[in-house]
PDB file of C-alpha atoms in Angstrom:
ATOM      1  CA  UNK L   1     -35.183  31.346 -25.136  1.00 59.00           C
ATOM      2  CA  UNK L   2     -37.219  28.856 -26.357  1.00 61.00           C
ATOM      3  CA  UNK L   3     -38.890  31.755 -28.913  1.00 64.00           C
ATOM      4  CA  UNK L   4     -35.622  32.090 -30.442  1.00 63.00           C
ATOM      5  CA  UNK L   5     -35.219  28.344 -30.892  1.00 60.00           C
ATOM      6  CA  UNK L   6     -38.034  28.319 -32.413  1.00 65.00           C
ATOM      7  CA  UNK L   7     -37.284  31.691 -34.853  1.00 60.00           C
ATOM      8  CA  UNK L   8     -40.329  33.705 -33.596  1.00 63.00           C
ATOM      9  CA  UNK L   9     -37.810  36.218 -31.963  1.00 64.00           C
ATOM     10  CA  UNK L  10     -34.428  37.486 -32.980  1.00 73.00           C
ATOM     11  CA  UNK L  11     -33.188  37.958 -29.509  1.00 77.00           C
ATOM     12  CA  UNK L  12     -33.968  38.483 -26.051  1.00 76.00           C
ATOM     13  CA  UNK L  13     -32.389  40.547 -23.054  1.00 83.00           C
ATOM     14  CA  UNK L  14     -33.095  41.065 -19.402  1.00 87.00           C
ATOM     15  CA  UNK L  15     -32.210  44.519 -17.898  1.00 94.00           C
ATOM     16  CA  UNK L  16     -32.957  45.797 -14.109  1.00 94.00           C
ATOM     17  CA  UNK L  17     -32.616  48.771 -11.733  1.00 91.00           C
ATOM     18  CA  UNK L  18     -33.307  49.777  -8.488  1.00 89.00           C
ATOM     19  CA  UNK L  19     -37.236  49.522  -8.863  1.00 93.00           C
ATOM     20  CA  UNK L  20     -37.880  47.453 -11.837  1.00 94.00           C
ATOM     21  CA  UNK L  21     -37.239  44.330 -14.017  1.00 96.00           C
ATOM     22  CA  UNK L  22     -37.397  44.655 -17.768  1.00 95.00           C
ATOM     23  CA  UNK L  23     -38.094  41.387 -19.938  1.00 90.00           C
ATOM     24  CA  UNK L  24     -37.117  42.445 -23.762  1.00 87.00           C
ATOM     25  CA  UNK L  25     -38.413  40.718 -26.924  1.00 83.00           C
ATOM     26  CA  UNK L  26     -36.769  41.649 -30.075  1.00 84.00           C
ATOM     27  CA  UNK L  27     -37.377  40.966 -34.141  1.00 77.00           C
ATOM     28  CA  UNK L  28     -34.334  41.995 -34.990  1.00 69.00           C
ATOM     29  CA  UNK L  29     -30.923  42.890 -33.591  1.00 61.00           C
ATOM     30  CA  UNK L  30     -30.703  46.261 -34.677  1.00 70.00           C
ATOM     31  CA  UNK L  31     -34.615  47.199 -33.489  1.00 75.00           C
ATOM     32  CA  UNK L  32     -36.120  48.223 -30.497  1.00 84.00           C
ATOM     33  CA  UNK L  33     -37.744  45.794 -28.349  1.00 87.00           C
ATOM     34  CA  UNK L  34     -41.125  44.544 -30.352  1.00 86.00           C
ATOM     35  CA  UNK L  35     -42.628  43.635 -26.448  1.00 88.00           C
ATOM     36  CA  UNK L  36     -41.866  44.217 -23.365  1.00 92.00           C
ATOM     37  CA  UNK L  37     -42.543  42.713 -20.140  1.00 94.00           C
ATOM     38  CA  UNK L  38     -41.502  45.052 -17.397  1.00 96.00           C
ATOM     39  CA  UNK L  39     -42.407  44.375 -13.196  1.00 96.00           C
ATOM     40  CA  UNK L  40     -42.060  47.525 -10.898  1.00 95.00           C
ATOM     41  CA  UNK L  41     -42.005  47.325  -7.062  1.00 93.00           C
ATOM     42  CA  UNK L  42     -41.347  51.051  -5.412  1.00 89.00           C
ATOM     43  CA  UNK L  43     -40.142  51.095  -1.717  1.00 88.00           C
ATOM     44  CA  UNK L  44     -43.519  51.077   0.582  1.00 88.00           C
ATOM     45  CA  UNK L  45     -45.502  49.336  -2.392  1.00 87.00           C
ATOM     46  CA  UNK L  46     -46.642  45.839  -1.005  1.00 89.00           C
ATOM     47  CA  UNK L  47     -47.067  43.737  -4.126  1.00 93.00           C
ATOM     48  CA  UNK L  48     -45.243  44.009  -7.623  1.00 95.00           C
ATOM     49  CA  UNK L  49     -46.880  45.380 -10.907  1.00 96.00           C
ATOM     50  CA  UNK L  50     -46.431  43.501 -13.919  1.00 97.00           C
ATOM     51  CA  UNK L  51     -47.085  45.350 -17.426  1.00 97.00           C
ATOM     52  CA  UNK L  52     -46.728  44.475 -20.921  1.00 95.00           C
ATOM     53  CA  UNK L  53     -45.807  46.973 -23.733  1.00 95.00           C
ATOM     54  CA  UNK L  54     -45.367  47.126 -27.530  1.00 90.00           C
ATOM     55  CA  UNK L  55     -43.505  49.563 -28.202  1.00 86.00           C
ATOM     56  CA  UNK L  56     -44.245  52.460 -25.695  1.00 89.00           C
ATOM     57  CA  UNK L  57     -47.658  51.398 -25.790  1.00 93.00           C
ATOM     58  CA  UNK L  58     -48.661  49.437 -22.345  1.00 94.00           C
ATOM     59  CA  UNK L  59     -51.306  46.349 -23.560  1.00 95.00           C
ATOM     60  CA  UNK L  60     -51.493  45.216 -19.811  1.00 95.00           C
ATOM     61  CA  UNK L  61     -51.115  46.036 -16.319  1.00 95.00           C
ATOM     62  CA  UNK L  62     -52.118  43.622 -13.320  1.00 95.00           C
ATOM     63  CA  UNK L  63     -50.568  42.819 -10.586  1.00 95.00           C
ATOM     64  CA  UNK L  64     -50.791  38.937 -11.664  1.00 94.00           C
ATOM     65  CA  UNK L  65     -47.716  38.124 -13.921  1.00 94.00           C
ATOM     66  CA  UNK L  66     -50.137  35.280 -14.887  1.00 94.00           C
ATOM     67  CA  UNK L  67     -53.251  37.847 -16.464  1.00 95.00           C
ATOM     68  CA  UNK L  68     -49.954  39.880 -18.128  1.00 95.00           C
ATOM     69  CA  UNK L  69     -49.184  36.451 -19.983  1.00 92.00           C
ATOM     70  CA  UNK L  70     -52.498  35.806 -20.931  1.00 93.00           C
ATOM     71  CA  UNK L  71     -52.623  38.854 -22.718  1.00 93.00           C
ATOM     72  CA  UNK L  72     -49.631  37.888 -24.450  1.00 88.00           C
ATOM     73  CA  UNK L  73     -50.610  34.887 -26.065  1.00 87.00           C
ATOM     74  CA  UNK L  74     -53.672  36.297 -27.437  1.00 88.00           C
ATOM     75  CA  UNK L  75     -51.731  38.787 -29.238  1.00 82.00           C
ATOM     76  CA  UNK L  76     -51.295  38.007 -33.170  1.00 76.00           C
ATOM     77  CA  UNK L  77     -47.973  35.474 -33.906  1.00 70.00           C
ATOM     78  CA  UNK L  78     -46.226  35.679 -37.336  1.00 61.00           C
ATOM     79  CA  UNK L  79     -47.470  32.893 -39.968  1.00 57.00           C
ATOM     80  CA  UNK L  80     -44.522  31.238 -41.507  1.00 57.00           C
ATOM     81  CA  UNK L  81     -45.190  29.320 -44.900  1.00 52.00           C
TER      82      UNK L  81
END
């Protein structure tokens, strides 16, 4: 939330299903999600996976939510003037 208080992101939404947790960053309302951070845990698997994707294209898998982040806040931010 504290990306839309500060105007970096439009909106935000949190989705889930059986196997996996979906963490949606949007730009605008009417877009699709500009990242996504999504954690997957099949039945039999013993730890989580934790990816991040722009778009449909992944920019990191680990199964560290904490190396996922990192990767996020290297990735370029907006300049406002």
């Amino acid at each position: 939330s504290m990306g839309v208080i500060k105007g970096d992101w439009r909106d935000y939404a949190i989705d889930r299903n059986h196997y996996m947790a979906t963490f949606s960053i949007f730009r605008s309302s009417r877009e699709h999600p500009l990242y996504a951070f999504v954690k997957t845990q099949k039945p039999g698997q013993s730890e989580p996976v934790f990816a991040l994707f722009n778009g449909p294209k992944p920019l990191a898998s680990s199964g560290s939510l904490a190396t996922v982040m990192d990767r996020f806040k290297t990735l370029p931010r907006l300049v406002k003037g």
